[in-house]
Amino acid sequence: MSRSQHLVLIGGGHSHAIALKEWQKNPITKVKLTLITNVLQTPYSGMLPGYIAGFYRFEETHIDLKKLTQLTQTKLVLTTAIALDLIKNQVICADCAPIRFDILSIDIGSTPTLLNIVGSEYVIPAKPVPQLLEVWENLLKCVHQNPEKPISISIVGGGAGGVELALNMRSRLQTILPSHLITFHLFHRGQKLLEHHNSWVSEKLEKILREREIQVHLGETVQSIQADELDFYKINCQSNLSIKTNYIFWVTQASAPDWIKHSDLSTDSSGFILIKNTLQTLSHQHIFATGDIATMPDYPRPKAGVFAVRQGKPLVENWRNFLLNKPLKPYFPQKTYLNLIGTGDKKAIASWGNWGCQSRYCWQWKDYLDRQFMEQFT
Ligand SMILES: Cc1cc2nc3c(=O)[nH]c(=O)nc-3n(C[C@H](O)[C@H](O)[C@H](O)COP(=O)(O)OP(=O)(O)OC[C@H]3O[C@@H](n4cnc5c(N)ncnc54)[C@H](O)[C@@H]3O)c2cc1C
């Protein structure tokens, strides 16, 4: 490498956090690193429901990007990337001058899809996580101040995220309010919860939800939301089912931001960046993408933090190979992977291919793995 190079990272997601930590072990001195991030502390998805349940403190569940960038001599720019100029090789930012790059790496996650929903301004999307947590903290404050007032909460989306959120929110509220004052609804378009998991896991979770008095509405597509009386919203489904509720949390299928769709990067029909198994984009070999925002057309996988985490090490290795003009190494995502789903009672369900089980040991195992993951950043 003759001249110094600028490697710019957008988003401090799971892959970038791991890649930065690995880079520090063996940096290339002629390469300058910049991280563009819109938060200083990025959430670790595995522990987010546990934080909501009150099992963890904020610092235990968030990676401190300021500390991480200081450790790795990376320049941190606190702003939101809003566009790419791929002719000038620049990232356009919300509140600073464009940032020029030689190599770009994108790990910005995803947000739940809200397409075609009338009244979508009344919902609380599960991502960005900081906004979700702000609403949750305010909700808890209100509940503490009015311990005799009933509350109704609705979750839209019956994937792993929605189910885990419902169970963990309910379990936290139960420590403050008597059960008869709490109403919970979970809406899911499909006939089966957690469609990416085996039948035992989805049936078991449905049973647990019902046992915890969470009303599960399967085969229901939410069509519109109306502001009703003070503090109430009305959820209207295609089937004519209509339910009044105080809070609507939205945890549906992942979607990509428009600025990615409008960049010249190759994207799929949903706007996710298409990447090769070297984690380079299909359209630009000097641009890498990982985590939820990236899709490997030859290896379709659900959008889950576990893949973003796994991509961290191959990503840093291929940044290095690219910078040193060496051949890049392929990364093959695993087909079956272990999922540990917390049920809000310090138990978890383990799901692996066609196998599943629930126990306190699964929670202890999950807790151990999650804490080990976070320990590398402290
Ligand atoms: C409630 C819930 C529970 C979940 N639980 C699990 C689980 O237990 N296990 C699991 O595997 N998956 C889980 N998931 C899915 C998981 O959250 C995602 O798959 C994972 O976070 C993706 O990681 P990522 O690195 O792609 O992005 P993220 O972790 O979302 O990180 C992206 C980062 O980029 C930043 N950013 C975004 N846009 C910009 C921008 N324009 N400019 C600058 N910075 C930007 C964000 O602030 C964030 O810090 C859960 C999801 C939800 C909603």
CSV table of C-alpha atoms and ligand atoms in Angstrom, one decimal:
chain,number,residue,atom,x,y,z
A,1,MET,CA,0.0,0.0,0.0
A,2,SER,CA,1.7,3.2,-1.1
A,3,ARG,CA,-0.5,6.0,0.2
A,4,SER,CA,-2.6,6.1,3.4
A,5,GLN,CA,-6.2,4.9,3.0
A,6,HIS,CA,-9.4,6.0,4.7
A,7,LEU,CA,-11.7,3.2,5.9
A,8,VAL,CA,-15.1,4.7,6.8
A,9,LEU,CA,-17.7,2.7,8.8
A,10,ILE,CA,-21.3,3.7,8.9
A,11,GLY,CA,-23.2,2.4,12.0
A,12,GLY,CA,-21.8,0.8,15.1
A,13,GLY,CA,-23.8,-2.4,14.8
A,14,HIS,CA,-22.8,-5.8,16.0
A,15,SER,CA,-20.4,-6.6,13.1
A,16,HIS,CA,-18.6,-3.3,13.3
A,17,ALA,CA,-18.2,-3.4,17.1
A,18,ILE,CA,-16.5,-6.8,16.7
A,19,ALA,CA,-14.5,-5.8,13.7
A,20,LEU,CA,-13.1,-2.7,15.5
A,21,LYS,CA,-12.1,-4.8,18.5
A,22,GLU,CA,-10.3,-7.3,16.2
A,23,TRP,CA,-8.7,-4.5,14.2
A,24,GLN,CA,-7.1,-3.1,17.3
A,25,LYS,CA,-5.2,-6.4,17.7
A,26,ASN,CA,-3.5,-6.1,14.4
A,27,PRO,CA,-4.0,-2.6,12.8
A,28,ILE,CA,-2.5,-1.5,9.5
A,29,THR,CA,-0.7,1.7,10.3
A,30,LYS,CA,-1.3,3.5,7.0
A,31,VAL,CA,-5.1,3.1,7.4
A,32,LYS,CA,-7.1,5.8,9.0
A,33,LEU,CA,-10.5,4.7,10.5
A,34,THR,CA,-13.7,6.8,11.0
A,35,LEU,CA,-16.9,5.6,12.5
A,36,ILE,CA,-20.1,7.5,11.6
A,37,THR,CA,-22.7,6.7,14.2
A,38,ASN,CA,-26.0,8.3,15.4
A,39,VAL,CA,-25.6,6.9,18.9
A,40,LEU,CA,-22.8,6.7,21.4
A,41,GLN,CA,-24.0,3.5,23.0
A,42,THR,CA,-25.3,0.8,20.7
A,43,PRO,CA,-27.6,-2.0,22.1
A,44,TYR,CA,-26.7,-5.6,22.1
A,45,SER,CA,-29.9,-7.3,20.7
A,46,GLY,CA,-29.5,-10.5,22.7
A,47,MET,CA,-29.9,-8.7,26.0
A,48,LEU,CA,-32.5,-6.1,25.0
A,49,PRO,CA,-35.6,-8.1,26.2
A,50,GLY,CA,-33.8,-8.9,29.4
A,51,TYR,CA,-33.1,-5.1,29.9
A,52,ILE,CA,-36.8,-4.5,29.4
A,53,ALA,CA,-37.7,-7.1,32.0
A,54,GLY,CA,-35.4,-5.4,34.4
A,55,PHE,CA,-32.8,-8.2,34.6
A,56,TYR,CA,-29.9,-6.0,33.4
A,57,ARG,CA,-28.7,-2.5,33.7
A,58,PHE,CA,-28.4,-0.2,30.7
A,59,GLU,CA,-24.5,-0.3,30.7
A,60,GLU,CA,-24.6,-4.1,30.7
A,61,THR,CA,-26.6,-4.3,27.5
A,62,HIS,CA,-25.0,-1.5,25.4
A,63,ILE,CA,-21.6,-1.3,23.8
A,64,ASP,CA,-19.9,2.0,24.5
A,65,LEU,CA,-18.8,3.2,21.0
A,66,LYS,CA,-16.9,6.2,22.4
A,67,LYS,CA,-14.7,3.9,24.5
A,68,LEU,CA,-14.3,1.4,21.6
A,69,THR,CA,-13.3,4.1,19.1
A,70,GLN,CA,-10.8,5.6,21.6
A,71,LEU,CA,-9.2,2.2,22.1
A,72,THR,CA,-8.9,1.5,18.4
A,73,GLN,CA,-7.8,5.0,17.5
A,74,THR,CA,-10.9,5.4,15.3
A,75,LYS,CA,-12.3,8.9,14.7
A,76,LEU,CA,-15.9,9.0,15.9
A,77,VAL,CA,-18.3,11.3,14.1
A,78,LEU,CA,-21.7,11.5,15.9
A,79,THR,CA,-24.2,12.1,13.1
A,80,THR,CA,-26.6,10.3,10.8
A,81,ALA,CA,-25.5,9.2,7.3
A,82,ILE,CA,-28.3,10.2,5.0
A,83,ALA,CA,-26.9,9.5,1.5
A,84,LEU,CA,-24.0,8.2,-0.5
A,85,ASP,CA,-22.2,9.9,-3.4
A,86,LEU,CA,-20.5,7.0,-5.1
A,87,ILE,CA,-19.0,9.1,-7.8
A,88,LYS,CA,-17.0,11.2,-5.4
A,89,ASN,CA,-16.8,8.3,-2.8
A,90,GLN,CA,-18.4,10.4,-0.1
A,91,VAL,CA,-20.9,9.8,2.8
A,92,ILE,CA,-23.4,12.6,3.1
A,93,CYS,CA,-24.2,13.3,6.7
A,94,ALA,CA,-27.1,15.0,8.4
A,95,ASP,CA,-25.1,17.7,10.2
A,96,CYS,CA,-21.5,17.8,9.1
A,97,ALA,CA,-19.5,18.1,5.8
A,98,PRO,CA,-19.4,15.0,3.5
A,99,ILE,CA,-16.9,12.4,4.6
A,100,ARG,CA,-14.6,11.0,1.8
A,101,PHE,CA,-13.6,7.3,1.9
A,102,ASP,CA,-11.4,4.9,0.1
A,103,ILE,CA,-13.2,1.9,1.5
A,104,LEU,CA,-16.6,2.0,3.0
A,105,SER,CA,-18.3,-0.5,5.4
A,106,ILE,CA,-22.0,-0.4,6.3
A,107,ASP,CA,-23.6,-2.0,9.3
A,108,ILE,CA,-26.7,0.1,10.1
A,109,GLY,CA,-29.3,-2.5,11.0
A,110,SER,CA,-32.9,-2.3,9.9
A,111,THR,CA,-36.3,-0.9,11.2
A,112,PRO,CA,-39.7,-2.7,11.3
A,113,THR,CA,-41.8,-2.3,8.1
A,114,LEU,CA,-44.7,0.2,8.4
A,115,LEU,CA,-45.8,0.3,4.8
A,116,ASN,CA,-49.4,1.3,4.0
A,117,ILE,CA,-50.6,1.5,7.6
A,118,VAL,CA,-53.0,4.4,8.2
A,119,GLY,CA,-52.2,6.0,11.5
A,120,SER,CA,-48.6,4.7,11.6
A,121,GLU,CA,-47.6,7.9,13.5
A,122,TYR,CA,-49.2,6.4,16.6
A,123,VAL,CA,-47.0,3.3,16.8
A,124,ILE,CA,-43.7,2.8,18.6
A,125,PRO,CA,-41.3,0.8,16.3
A,126,ALA,CA,-39.0,-1.6,18.1
A,127,LYS,CA,-36.1,0.1,16.2
A,128,PRO,CA,-34.3,2.5,16.5
A,129,VAL,CA,-33.9,1.0,20.0
A,130,PRO,CA,-33.1,4.3,21.8
A,131,GLN,CA,-36.6,5.6,20.9
A,132,LEU,CA,-38.2,2.3,22.0
A,133,LEU,CA,-36.4,2.5,25.3
A,134,GLU,CA,-37.3,6.2,25.8
A,135,VAL,CA,-41.0,5.3,25.5
A,136,TRP,CA,-40.6,2.2,27.7
A,137,GLU,CA,-38.9,4.3,30.5
A,138,ASN,CA,-41.7,6.9,30.3
A,139,LEU,CA,-44.4,4.2,30.4
A,140,LEU,CA,-42.8,2.7,33.5
A,141,LYS,CA,-42.7,6.1,35.1
A,142,CYS,CA,-46.5,6.6,34.4
A,143,VAL,CA,-47.3,3.2,35.8
A,144,HIS,CA,-45.3,3.9,39.0
A,145,GLN,CA,-47.1,7.2,39.4
A,146,ASN,CA,-50.6,5.6,38.8
A,147,PRO,CA,-50.4,2.2,40.3
A,148,GLU,CA,-54.2,1.8,40.2
A,149,LYS,CA,-54.8,2.7,36.6
A,150,PRO,CA,-55.3,-0.2,34.1
A,151,ILE,CA,-53.0,-0.3,31.1
A,152,SER,CA,-53.4,-2.0,27.8
A,153,ILE,CA,-50.4,-2.8,25.6
A,154,SER,CA,-50.4,-4.2,22.1
A,155,ILE,CA,-47.5,-5.7,20.1
A,156,VAL,CA,-47.8,-6.1,16.4
A,157,GLY,CA,-45.5,-8.9,15.0
A,158,GLY,CA,-45.3,-12.5,16.2
A,159,GLY,CA,-41.7,-13.2,15.3
A,160,ALA,CA,-39.0,-13.9,18.0
A,161,GLY,CA,-38.6,-10.1,18.7
A,162,GLY,CA,-42.3,-9.5,19.2
A,163,VAL,CA,-42.9,-12.5,21.3
A,164,GLU,CA,-39.8,-11.9,23.5
A,165,LEU,CA,-40.8,-8.2,23.9
A,166,ALA,CA,-44.4,-9.1,24.9
A,167,LEU,CA,-43.3,-11.7,27.6
A,168,ASN,CA,-40.6,-9.4,29.0
A,169,MET,CA,-42.7,-6.3,29.1
A,170,ARG,CA,-45.5,-8.2,30.8
A,171,SER,CA,-43.2,-9.7,33.4
A,172,ARG,CA,-41.7,-6.2,34.2
A,173,LEU,CA,-45.2,-4.6,34.5
A,174,GLN,CA,-46.3,-7.4,36.8
A,175,THR,CA,-43.7,-6.3,39.3
A,176,ILE,CA,-45.5,-2.9,39.6
A,177,LEU,CA,-49.1,-3.5,38.9
A,178,PRO,CA,-51.6,-6.3,39.9
A,179,SER,CA,-52.3,-8.7,37.0
A,180,HIS,CA,-56.0,-7.7,36.6
A,181,LEU,CA,-54.9,-4.2,35.6
A,182,ILE,CA,-52.7,-5.3,32.8
A,183,THR,CA,-54.1,-6.2,29.3
A,184,PHE,CA,-51.8,-7.5,26.6
A,185,HIS,CA,-52.5,-8.2,22.9
A,186,LEU,CA,-50.2,-9.7,20.3
A,187,PHE,CA,-51.2,-9.5,16.6
A,188,HIS,CA,-49.6,-11.7,14.0
A,189,ARG,CA,-50.4,-11.9,10.3
A,190,GLY,CA,-49.5,-15.6,10.0
A,191,GLN,CA,-51.3,-18.6,11.6
A,192,LYS,CA,-48.1,-19.6,13.4
A,193,LEU,CA,-45.8,-17.6,15.7
A,194,LEU,CA,-42.1,-17.5,15.0
A,195,GLU,CA,-42.4,-18.9,11.5
A,196,HIS,CA,-38.6,-19.4,11.1
A,197,HIS,CA,-38.6,-21.9,14.0
A,198,ASN,CA,-39.8,-25.5,14.4
A,199,SER,CA,-43.4,-26.2,15.4
A,200,TRP,CA,-42.6,-27.2,19.0
A,201,VAL,CA,-41.0,-23.8,19.7
A,202,SER,CA,-43.8,-21.8,18.1
A,203,GLU,CA,-46.5,-23.9,19.9
A,204,LYS,CA,-44.7,-23.8,23.2
A,205,LEU,CA,-44.4,-20.0,23.0
A,206,GLU,CA,-48.0,-19.6,22.1
A,207,LYS,CA,-49.0,-21.6,25.1
A,208,ILE,CA,-46.7,-19.5,27.4
A,209,LEU,CA,-48.2,-16.3,26.0
A,210,ARG,CA,-51.7,-17.5,26.6
A,211,GLU,CA,-50.8,-18.7,30.1
A,212,ARG,CA,-49.5,-15.2,30.9
A,213,GLU,CA,-52.9,-13.8,29.7
A,214,ILE,CA,-51.5,-12.3,26.6
A,215,GLN,CA,-54.3,-12.4,24.0
A,216,VAL,CA,-52.8,-13.8,20.8
A,217,HIS,CA,-54.5,-12.8,17.6
A,218,LEU,CA,-53.3,-15.0,14.8
A,219,GLY,CA,-54.1,-14.5,11.1
A,220,GLU,CA,-54.8,-10.8,11.8
A,221,THR,CA,-53.3,-8.0,9.6
A,222,VAL,CA,-53.4,-4.6,11.2
A,223,GLN,CA,-54.7,-2.1,8.6
A,224,SER,CA,-55.2,1.1,10.4
A,225,ILE,CA,-54.8,2.9,13.7
A,226,GLN,CA,-57.0,5.7,15.0
A,227,ALA,CA,-56.5,8.0,18.0
A,228,ASP,CA,-59.5,7.3,20.1
A,229,GLU,CA,-60.4,8.8,23.5
A,230,LEU,CA,-57.7,10.4,25.6
A,231,ASP,CA,-54.7,8.0,25.9
A,232,PHE,CA,-56.4,5.3,23.7
A,233,TYR,CA,-55.8,4.1,20.2
A,234,LYS,CA,-58.0,1.8,18.1
A,235,ILE,CA,-56.3,-0.9,16.2
A,236,ASN,CA,-58.3,-2.0,13.2
A,237,CYS,CA,-57.5,-5.3,11.4
A,238,GLN,CA,-58.5,-6.5,7.9
A,239,SER,CA,-60.9,-9.0,9.5
A,240,ASN,CA,-62.9,-6.2,11.2
A,241,LEU,CA,-61.4,-7.1,14.6
A,242,SER,CA,-61.0,-3.8,16.4
A,243,ILE,CA,-59.2,-3.3,19.8
A,244,LYS,CA,-58.6,-0.3,22.0
A,245,THR,CA,-55.2,0.0,23.6
A,246,ASN,CA,-52.8,2.6,25.2
A,247,TYR,CA,-49.5,1.6,23.5
A,248,ILE,CA,-48.8,-0.1,20.2
A,249,PHE,CA,-45.3,-1.5,19.8
A,250,TRP,CA,-44.4,-2.4,16.2
A,251,VAL,CA,-42.1,-5.4,15.7
A,252,THR,CA,-42.8,-6.5,12.1
A,253,GLN,CA,-40.5,-7.7,9.3
A,254,ALA,CA,-37.3,-5.7,8.9
A,255,SER,CA,-37.0,-3.0,6.3
A,256,ALA,CA,-34.1,-0.9,4.9
A,257,PRO,CA,-33.9,2.9,4.9
A,258,ASP,CA,-34.8,4.8,1.7
A,259,TRP,CA,-31.3,6.4,1.4
A,260,ILE,CA,-29.8,3.0,0.8
A,261,LYS,CA,-32.5,2.2,-1.8
A,262,HIS,CA,-31.7,5.6,-3.5
A,263,SER,CA,-27.9,5.0,-3.5
A,264,ASP,CA,-26.3,3.4,-6.5
A,265,LEU,CA,-25.6,0.2,-4.5
A,266,SER,CA,-27.2,-3.0,-5.8
A,267,THR,CA,-30.2,-3.8,-3.6
A,268,ASP,CA,-32.9,-6.5,-3.5
A,269,SER,CA,-36.6,-5.7,-4.0
A,270,SER,CA,-36.9,-4.7,-0.3
A,271,GLY,CA,-34.0,-2.3,-0.5
A,272,PHE,CA,-31.4,-4.4,1.4
A,273,ILE,CA,-27.8,-4.2,0.0
A,274,LEU,CA,-26.9,-7.3,-2.0
A,275,ILE,CA,-23.5,-8.7,-1.0
A,276,LYS,CA,-21.1,-11.5,-2.1
A,277,ASN,CA,-19.8,-14.1,0.3
A,278,THR,CA,-16.7,-11.9,0.8
A,279,LEU,CA,-19.1,-9.3,2.4
A,280,GLN,CA,-18.4,-6.9,-0.5
A,281,THR,CA,-21.4,-5.3,-2.2
A,282,LEU,CA,-22.3,-6.9,-5.6
A,283,SER,CA,-22.0,-3.5,-7.2
A,284,HIS,CA,-18.9,-1.9,-5.6
A,285,GLN,CA,-15.9,-4.0,-4.5
A,286,HIS,CA,-14.6,-1.2,-2.2
A,287,ILE,CA,-17.8,-1.2,-0.2
A,288,PHE,CA,-18.7,-3.8,2.4
A,289,ALA,CA,-22.0,-4.4,4.1
A,290,THR,CA,-23.0,-6.7,7.0
A,291,GLY,CA,-25.8,-7.4,9.5
A,292,ASP,CA,-29.5,-6.8,8.8
A,293,ILE,CA,-28.9,-4.2,6.1
A,294,ALA,CA,-27.1,-6.8,3.9
A,295,THR,CA,-28.6,-9.8,2.1
A,296,MET,CA,-26.6,-12.6,0.6
A,297,PRO,CA,-28.7,-13.8,-2.3
A,298,ASP,CA,-27.1,-17.2,-2.4
A,299,TYR,CA,-27.5,-17.8,1.3
A,300,PRO,CA,-30.9,-16.3,2.4
A,301,ARG,CA,-31.1,-16.1,6.2
A,302,PRO,CA,-33.5,-14.4,8.6
A,303,LYS,CA,-32.4,-10.9,9.8
A,304,ALA,CA,-31.0,-11.8,13.2
A,305,GLY,CA,-28.2,-10.4,15.4
A,306,VAL,CA,-26.5,-13.8,15.4
A,307,PHE,CA,-25.5,-13.3,11.8
A,308,ALA,CA,-24.4,-9.7,12.3
A,309,VAL,CA,-22.2,-11.0,15.2
A,310,ARG,CA,-20.7,-13.9,13.1
A,311,GLN,CA,-19.8,-11.6,10.2
A,312,GLY,CA,-17.6,-9.4,12.4
A,313,LYS,CA,-14.4,-11.5,12.2
A,314,PRO,CA,-14.6,-12.3,8.4
A,315,LEU,CA,-15.4,-8.6,7.8
A,316,VAL,CA,-12.2,-7.3,9.5
A,317,GLU,CA,-10.2,-10.0,7.8
A,318,ASN,CA,-11.5,-9.0,4.4
A,319,TRP,CA,-11.0,-5.3,5.0
A,320,ARG,CA,-7.3,-6.2,5.6
A,321,ASN,CA,-7.1,-8.5,2.6
A,322,PHE,CA,-8.6,-5.8,0.4
A,323,LEU,CA,-6.2,-3.1,1.7
A,324,LEU,CA,-3.2,-5.3,1.3
A,325,ASN,CA,-4.2,-6.5,-2.2
A,326,LYS,CA,-4.6,-10.1,-1.0
A,327,PRO,CA,-7.4,-12.5,-2.1
A,328,LEU,CA,-10.5,-12.1,-0.1
A,329,LYS,CA,-11.9,-15.1,1.9
A,330,PRO,CA,-15.5,-16.3,1.5
A,331,TYR,CA,-17.8,-16.4,4.5
A,332,PHE,CA,-20.6,-19.1,4.6
A,333,PRO,CA,-23.4,-18.4,7.1
A,334,GLN,CA,-24.5,-21.4,9.0
A,335,LYS,CA,-27.9,-22.9,8.0
A,336,THR,CA,-29.0,-24.0,11.5
A,337,TYR,CA,-28.2,-21.8,14.5
A,338,LEU,CA,-29.0,-21.9,18.1
A,339,ASN,CA,-31.6,-19.4,19.3
A,340,LEU,CA,-32.2,-18.8,23.0
A,341,ILE,CA,-35.5,-17.0,23.5
A,342,GLY,CA,-36.0,-15.5,27.0
A,343,THR,CA,-39.5,-15.9,28.4
A,344,GLY,CA,-39.3,-13.1,30.9
A,345,ASP,CA,-39.2,-15.4,34.0
A,346,LYS,CA,-35.5,-16.2,34.0
A,347,LYS,CA,-36.2,-19.2,31.8
A,348,ALA,CA,-35.5,-19.5,28.1
A,349,ILE,CA,-36.4,-21.7,25.1
A,350,ALA,CA,-33.6,-23.1,23.1
A,351,SER,CA,-34.4,-23.6,19.4
A,352,TRP,CA,-32.0,-25.5,17.1
A,353,GLY,CA,-33.3,-26.8,13.8
A,354,ASN,CA,-36.0,-29.3,14.7
A,355,TRP,CA,-35.1,-29.5,18.3
A,356,GLY,CA,-36.3,-27.3,21.2
A,357,CYS,CA,-36.5,-27.3,25.0
A,358,GLN,CA,-37.4,-24.9,27.8
A,359,SER,CA,-35.7,-24.6,31.1
A,360,ARG,CA,-34.0,-22.4,33.7
A,361,TYR,CA,-30.7,-23.9,32.5
A,362,CYS,CA,-31.3,-22.5,29.0
A,363,TRP,CA,-31.7,-19.0,30.6
A,364,GLN,CA,-28.5,-19.5,32.6
A,365,TRP,CA,-26.7,-20.6,29.4
A,366,LYS,CA,-28.1,-17.6,27.5
A,367,ASP,CA,-27.2,-15.2,30.3
A,368,TYR,CA,-23.6,-16.6,30.4
A,369,LEU,CA,-23.2,-16.4,26.6
A,370,ASP,CA,-24.6,-12.8,26.5
A,371,ARG,CA,-22.4,-11.6,29.4
A,372,GLN,CA,-19.4,-13.2,27.7
A,373,PHE,CA,-20.2,-11.4,24.5
A,374,MET,CA,-20.4,-8.0,26.3
A,375,GLU,CA,-17.4,-8.6,28.4
A,376,GLN,CA,-15.1,-8.3,25.4
A,377,PHE,CA,-16.1,-4.6,25.2
A,378,THR,CA,-15.5,-3.7,28.8
B,1,LIG,C1,-37.1,-6.6,20.4
B,1,LIG,C2,-36.1,-7.3,19.5
B,1,LIG,C3,-35.4,-8.4,20.1
B,1,LIG,C4,-34.4,-9.1,19.3
B,1,LIG,N1,-33.8,-10.1,19.9
B,1,LIG,C5,-32.8,-10.8,19.2
B,1,LIG,C6,-32.2,-11.9,19.7
B,1,LIG,O1,-32.4,-12.3,20.9
B,1,LIG,N2,-31.2,-12.5,18.9
B,1,LIG,C7,-31.0,-12.1,17.7
B,1,LIG,O2,-30.1,-12.7,17.0
B,1,LIG,N3,-31.6,-11.1,17.1
B,1,LIG,C8,-32.5,-10.4,17.8
B,1,LIG,N4,-33.2,-9.3,17.3
B,1,LIG,C9,-32.8,-8.9,15.9
B,1,LIG,C10,-31.5,-8.0,16.1
B,1,LIG,O3,-31.9,-6.9,16.8
B,1,LIG,C11,-30.9,-7.5,14.7
B,1,LIG,O4,-30.9,-8.6,13.8
B,1,LIG,C12,-29.5,-7.0,15.0
B,1,LIG,O5,-29.6,-5.9,15.8
B,1,LIG,C13,-28.9,-6.6,13.7
B,1,LIG,O6,-27.6,-6.1,14.0
B,1,LIG,P1,-26.9,-5.0,13.0
B,1,LIG,O7,-25.5,-5.0,13.4
B,1,LIG,O8,-27.3,-5.3,11.6
B,1,LIG,O9,-27.6,-3.6,13.4
B,1,LIG,P2,-27.9,-2.9,14.7
B,1,LIG,O10,-27.6,-3.7,15.9
B,1,LIG,O11,-29.3,-2.4,14.6
B,1,LIG,O12,-26.9,-1.7,14.7
B,1,LIG,C14,-27.0,-0.6,13.8
B,1,LIG,C15,-26.3,0.6,14.3
B,1,LIG,O13,-26.2,1.6,13.3
B,1,LIG,C16,-26.7,2.8,13.8
B,1,LIG,N5,-27.3,3.5,12.6
B,1,LIG,C17,-28.4,3.2,11.9
B,1,LIG,N6,-28.6,4.0,10.9
B,1,LIG,C18,-27.6,4.9,10.9
B,1,LIG,C19,-27.2,6.0,10.1
B,1,LIG,N7,-27.9,6.3,9.0
B,1,LIG,N8,-26.1,6.7,10.4
B,1,LIG,C20,-25.3,6.4,11.5
B,1,LIG,N9,-25.6,5.3,12.3
B,1,LIG,C21,-26.7,4.6,12.0
B,1,LIG,C22,-27.8,2.4,14.8
B,1,LIG,O14,-28.0,3.5,15.8
B,1,LIG,C23,-27.1,1.2,15.5
B,1,LIG,O15,-26.2,1.7,16.5
B,1,LIG,C24,-34.1,-8.6,18.0
B,1,LIG,C25,-34.8,-7.5,17.4
B,1,LIG,C26,-35.8,-6.9,18.2
B,1,LIG,C27,-36.5,-5.7,17.6
